[in-house]
mmCIF file of C-alpha atoms in Angstrom:
data_model
loop_
_atom_site.group_PDB
_atom_site.id
_atom_site.type_symbol
_atom_site.label_atom_id
_atom_site.label_comp_id
_atom_site.label_asym_id
_atom_site.label_seq_id
_atom_site.Cartn_x
_atom_site.Cartn_y
_atom_site.Cartn_z
ATOM 1 C CA MET A 1 90.486 -142.709 71.152
ATOM 2 C CA GLY A 2 93.451 -142.333 68.815
ATOM 3 C CA SER A 3 95.480 -139.135 68.879
ATOM 4 C CA ALA A 4 93.086 -137.276 71.210
ATOM 5 C CA LEU A 5 95.175 -138.312 74.218
ATOM 6 C CA ASN A 6 98.287 -136.366 75.145
ATOM 7 C CA SER A 7 101.539 -138.126 75.979
ATOM 8 C CA ASN A 8 100.991 -138.360 79.736
ATOM 9 C CA GLU A 9 97.456 -139.663 79.262
ATOM 10 C CA ARG A 10 98.635 -142.210 76.716
ATOM 11 C CA PHE A 11 101.035 -143.753 79.242
ATOM 12 C CA SER A 12 98.610 -143.498 82.177
ATOM 13 C CA SER A 13 97.081 -146.963 81.756
ATOM 14 C CA ASP A 14 97.381 -150.096 79.670
ATOM 15 C CA ALA A 15 93.916 -149.503 78.233
ATOM 16 C CA ALA A 16 94.856 -145.986 77.102
ATOM 17 C CA PHE A 17 98.046 -147.217 75.470
ATOM 18 C CA ASP A 18 96.475 -150.302 73.909
ATOM 19 C CA SER A 19 93.858 -148.143 72.188
ATOM 20 C CA LEU A 20 96.610 -147.302 69.686
ATOM 21 C CA TYR A 21 96.309 -150.832 68.336
ATOM 22 C CA SER A 22 93.774 -152.831 66.355
ATOM 23 C CA LEU A 23 90.976 -154.555 68.260
ATOM 24 C CA ARG A 24 92.586 -157.976 67.751
ATOM 25 C CA THR A 25 95.883 -156.679 69.147
ATOM 26 C CA GLN A 26 94.104 -155.135 72.132
ATOM 27 C CA GLN A 27 92.478 -158.497 72.860
ATOM 28 C CA LEU A 28 95.910 -160.155 72.951
ATOM 29 C CA SER A 29 97.440 -157.554 75.256
ATOM 30 C CA SER A 30 97.042 -159.239 78.646
ATOM 31 C CA MET A 31 98.672 -162.424 77.329
ATOM 32 C CA HIS A 32 101.356 -161.197 74.929
ATOM 33 C CA TRP A 33 102.344 -157.526 75.461
ATOM 34 C CA THR A 34 104.332 -156.087 78.366
ATOM 35 C CA PRO A 35 102.251 -154.075 80.891
ATOM 36 C CA LEU A 36 103.291 -150.429 81.233
ATOM 37 C CA ASP A 37 104.439 -150.739 84.852
ATOM 38 C CA ILE A 38 106.620 -153.750 84.010
ATOM 39 C CA ALA A 39 108.062 -151.950 80.980
ATOM 40 C CA ARG A 40 109.014 -148.957 83.103
ATOM 41 C CA ARG A 41 110.634 -151.084 85.845
ATOM 42 C CA ALA A 42 112.545 -153.171 83.298
ATOM 43 C CA ALA A 43 113.737 -150.071 81.452
ATOM 44 C CA GLU A 44 114.882 -148.448 84.693
ATOM 45 C CA HIS A 45 117.152 -151.466 85.254
ATOM 46 C CA LEU A 46 118.372 -151.660 81.652
ATOM 47 C CA THR A 47 119.292 -147.973 81.506
ATOM 48 C CA ALA A 48 121.202 -147.955 84.820
ATOM 49 C CA GLY A 49 124.515 -149.162 83.394
ATOM 50 C CA SER A 50 126.854 -147.904 80.709
ATOM 51 C CA GLY A 51 125.808 -148.274 77.072
ATOM 52 C CA THR A 52 122.659 -146.913 75.481
ATOM 53 C CA GLN A 53 121.534 -149.578 72.968
ATOM 54 C CA ILE A 54 118.807 -151.898 74.273
ATOM 55 C CA LEU A 55 117.211 -154.735 72.302
ATOM 56 C CA ASP A 56 113.814 -156.351 72.874
ATOM 57 C CA VAL A 57 114.028 -159.929 71.568
ATOM 58 C CA GLY A 58 110.600 -160.691 70.103
ATOM 59 C CA SER A 59 109.164 -157.189 70.394
ATOM 60 C CA GLY A 60 105.627 -157.902 69.193
ATOM 61 C CA VAL A 61 103.703 -154.658 68.703
ATOM 62 C CA GLY A 62 106.442 -152.568 70.326
ATOM 63 C CA LYS A 63 104.786 -151.795 73.649
ATOM 64 C CA PHE A 64 107.923 -152.317 75.751
ATOM 65 C CA CYS A 65 110.194 -150.356 73.407
ATOM 66 C CA ILE A 66 107.859 -147.376 73.046
ATOM 67 C CA THR A 67 107.124 -147.172 76.768
ATOM 68 C CA ALA A 68 110.787 -147.522 77.723
ATOM 69 C CA ALA A 69 111.821 -144.925 75.151
ATOM 70 C CA HIS A 70 109.206 -142.488 76.454
ATOM 71 C CA TYR A 71 110.593 -142.646 79.999
ATOM 72 C CA PHE A 72 114.286 -142.879 79.057
ATOM 73 C CA PRO A 73 114.845 -140.585 76.047
ATOM 74 C CA GLN A 74 118.645 -140.673 76.335
ATOM 75 C CA HIS A 75 118.680 -144.374 75.435
ATOM 76 C CA PHE A 76 117.831 -146.101 72.170
ATOM 77 C CA PHE A 77 115.494 -149.072 72.090
ATOM 78 C CA SER A 78 115.272 -151.560 69.228
ATOM 79 C CA GLY A 79 112.780 -154.357 68.798
ATOM 80 C CA VAL A 80 113.268 -157.392 66.585
ATOM 81 C CA GLU A 81 110.119 -159.200 65.497
ATOM 82 C CA GLN A 82 109.538 -161.851 62.840
ATOM 83 C CA ARG A 83 105.888 -160.987 62.132
ATOM 84 C CA LYS A 84 105.489 -158.145 59.637
ATOM 85 C CA ALA A 85 101.927 -157.404 60.811
ATOM 86 C CA LEU A 86 103.174 -156.754 64.357
ATOM 87 C CA ILE A 87 105.964 -154.504 63.095
ATOM 88 C CA ASP A 88 103.329 -152.521 61.189
ATOM 89 C CA GLU A 89 101.301 -152.058 64.393
ATOM 90 C CA ALA A 90 104.439 -151.047 66.288
ATOM 91 C CA LEU A 91 105.223 -148.358 63.712
ATOM 92 C CA ILE A 92 101.682 -146.980 63.902
ATOM 93 C CA ALA A 93 101.971 -146.742 67.703
ATOM 94 C CA GLN A 94 105.426 -145.168 67.462
ATOM 95 C CA ASN A 95 104.160 -142.515 65.059
ATOM 96 C CA ALA A 96 101.134 -141.797 67.248
ATOM 97 C CA THR A 97 103.338 -141.245 70.304
ATOM 98 C CA ASN A 98 106.045 -139.247 68.462
ATOM 99 C CA ILE A 99 108.796 -141.386 69.972
ATOM 100 C CA SER A 100 112.024 -141.078 67.992
ATOM 101 C CA ASN A 101 114.524 -143.130 70.050
ATOM 102 C CA VAL A 102 113.039 -146.454 68.853
ATOM 103 C CA SER A 103 113.517 -148.677 65.830
ATOM 104 C CA PHE A 104 111.803 -151.900 64.809
ATOM 105 C CA ILE A 105 113.503 -154.620 62.803
ATOM 106 C CA HIS A 106 111.500 -157.165 60.808
ATOM 107 C CA ALA A 107 113.684 -160.255 61.225
ATOM 108 C CA ASN A 108 114.260 -163.400 63.213
ATOM 109 C CA PHE A 109 116.539 -162.562 66.139
ATOM 110 C CA THR A 110 118.917 -165.391 65.135
ATOM 111 C CA THR A 111 119.946 -163.374 62.053
ATOM 112 C CA LEU A 112 120.953 -160.222 63.954
ATOM 113 C CA SER A 113 124.469 -159.154 64.834
ATOM 114 C CA MET A 114 124.401 -158.598 68.598
ATOM 115 C CA GLU A 115 127.604 -156.566 68.919
ATOM 116 C CA ARG A 116 125.813 -153.231 68.742
ATOM 117 C CA TYR A 117 123.408 -153.990 71.593
ATOM 118 C CA ASP A 118 124.427 -153.386 75.198
ATOM 119 C CA HIS A 119 121.452 -154.734 77.170
ATOM 120 C CA PHE A 120 118.421 -156.950 76.532
ATOM 121 C CA TYR A 121 114.716 -157.314 77.341
ATOM 122 C CA PHE A 122 112.992 -160.665 76.905
ATOM 123 C CA TYR A 123 109.314 -161.475 77.474
ATOM 124 C CA ASN A 124 109.610 -165.226 76.842
ATOM 125 C CA SER A 125 108.653 -164.876 73.184
ATOM 126 C CA PHE A 126 109.812 -168.418 72.385
ATOM 127 C CA SER A 127 107.103 -170.034 74.524
ATOM 128 C CA GLU A 128 104.555 -169.803 71.708
ATOM 129 C CA ASN A 129 106.347 -172.815 70.249
ATOM 130 C CA ILE A 130 105.204 -175.009 73.149
ATOM 131 C CA VAL A 131 102.227 -173.142 74.674
ATOM 132 C CA HIS A 132 99.301 -172.871 72.294
ATOM 133 C CA TYR A 133 96.762 -171.083 74.474
ATOM 134 C CA LYS A 134 95.555 -167.818 72.894
ATOM 135 C CA PRO A 135 98.109 -167.714 70.045
ATOM 136 C CA ILE A 136 98.978 -164.457 68.279
ATOM 137 C CA ASP A 137 98.151 -166.070 64.918
ATOM 138 C CA ASN A 138 98.817 -169.282 63.004
ATOM 139 C CA LEU A 139 101.068 -167.730 60.347
ATOM 140 C CA ILE A 140 104.451 -168.997 61.553
ATOM 141 C CA GLN A 141 105.685 -172.506 62.115
ATOM 142 C CA THR A 142 106.005 -173.542 65.756
ATOM 143 C CA SER A 143 107.513 -176.662 67.298
ATOM 144 C CA LYS A 144 109.407 -177.947 70.316
ATOM 145 C CA GLU A 145 112.516 -178.157 68.105
ATOM 146 C CA ILE A 146 112.267 -174.465 67.163
ATOM 147 C CA TYR A 147 111.761 -173.610 70.834
ATOM 148 C CA GLU A 148 114.924 -175.470 71.814
ATOM 149 C CA GLU A 149 116.905 -173.954 68.917
ATOM 150 C CA TYR A 150 115.878 -170.399 69.852
ATOM 151 C CA LEU A 151 116.572 -171.013 73.525
ATOM 152 C CA ALA A 152 120.063 -172.324 72.772
ATOM 153 C CA ARG A 153 120.823 -169.319 70.547
ATOM 154 C CA PHE A 154 119.518 -166.854 73.141
ATOM 155 C CA TYR A 155 121.604 -168.506 75.873
ATOM 156 C CA GLU A 156 124.643 -168.369 73.600
ATOM 157 C CA LEU A 157 124.203 -164.676 72.779
ATOM 158 C CA LEU A 158 123.925 -163.850 76.496
ATOM 159 C CA GLU A 159 127.059 -165.854 77.243
ATOM 160 C CA GLU A 160 128.962 -163.940 74.541
ATOM 161 C CA LYS A 161 128.165 -160.525 76.026
ATOM 162 C CA PRO A 162 130.695 -158.848 78.357
ATOM 163 C CA ALA A 163 130.484 -158.323 82.110
ATOM 164 C CA GLY A 164 128.163 -155.427 82.906
ATOM 165 C CA THR A 165 125.502 -156.564 80.420
ATOM 166 C CA ARG A 166 122.024 -156.046 81.840
ATOM 167 C CA LEU A 167 119.041 -158.278 81.157
ATOM 168 C CA ALA A 168 115.382 -158.005 82.096
ATOM 169 C CA THR A 169 113.143 -161.058 81.701
ATOM 170 C CA PHE A 170 109.375 -161.322 82.144
ATOM 171 C CA HIS A 171 107.597 -164.623 82.844
ATOM 172 C CA CYS A 172 110.804 -166.435 82.009
ATOM 173 C CA PRO A 173 112.352 -169.467 83.769
ATOM 174 C CA ASP A 174 115.656 -168.729 85.506
ATOM 175 C CA ASP A 175 117.428 -171.506 83.606
ATOM 176 C CA TYR A 176 117.055 -169.528 80.360
ATOM 177 C CA VAL A 177 119.789 -167.260 81.760
ATOM 178 C CA PRO A 178 123.491 -168.263 82.001
ATOM 179 C CA PRO A 179 124.894 -168.579 85.550
ATOM 180 C CA ALA A 180 127.247 -165.607 85.015
ATOM 181 C CA TYR A 181 124.174 -163.377 85.282
ATOM 182 C CA LYS A 182 123.184 -162.567 88.858
ATOM 183 C CA ARG A 183 119.583 -161.786 89.679
ATOM 184 C CA LEU A 184 119.100 -158.464 91.471
ATOM 185 C CA LYS A 185 116.347 -157.264 93.818
ATOM 186 C CA HIS A 186 114.367 -160.471 93.524
ATOM 187 C CA VAL A 187 111.009 -160.646 95.284
ATOM 188 C CA ALA A 188 109.398 -164.097 95.448
ATOM 189 C CA GLY A 189 106.599 -164.394 92.919
ATOM 190 C CA ASP A 190 107.638 -161.345 90.901
ATOM 191 C CA PRO A 191 107.507 -162.321 87.194
ATOM 192 C CA LEU A 192 110.072 -159.626 86.312
ATOM 193 C CA GLY A 193 113.687 -160.747 86.550
ATOM 194 C CA LEU A 194 116.472 -158.133 86.641
ATOM 195 C CA TRP A 195 119.919 -159.533 85.869
ATOM 196 C CA LEU A 196 123.504 -158.271 85.681
ATOM 197 C CA LYS A 197 126.394 -160.191 84.134
ATOM 198 C CA GLN A 198 129.342 -160.468 86.522
#
């Protein structure tokens, strides 16, 4: 399929978007990458406040960031991802979609300075340390201890952010989020959580 699709067609379905990626990455999509409709809803929430810098913690192949940036060009979306191969796929997809308000950082999120980021997206990327069904690969170390370390650091970074910070979580337990964050527009059973720090 490749570059034959125009921008609107590319974002018309998950299958159309996922065709930007390798076959292996496409096969992982339903388990590991944010669906387009979820990405758009999350981005709508994250762009509603002041501040324009949004970070995806554990951005994988960049599907959330690229989709969000397409719909909200006045904001800047960054993704931090520790797997170089996934960053490479994200950059290929970014180039194919000509999205400029995106950057991808090859790093562990614990090494980043969070001051520059206003709002956050999180698709429970730490769970691979304790859930081993359909793993992305076996190239990084995983353990319950790493899971707990990452969770504590994530909780800490959210606590350090000021009132007005927005957070969107997907398939993420509520207790990952500090109590100062209030959940908005919650519908029972909806895996997307939209939060605002009071």
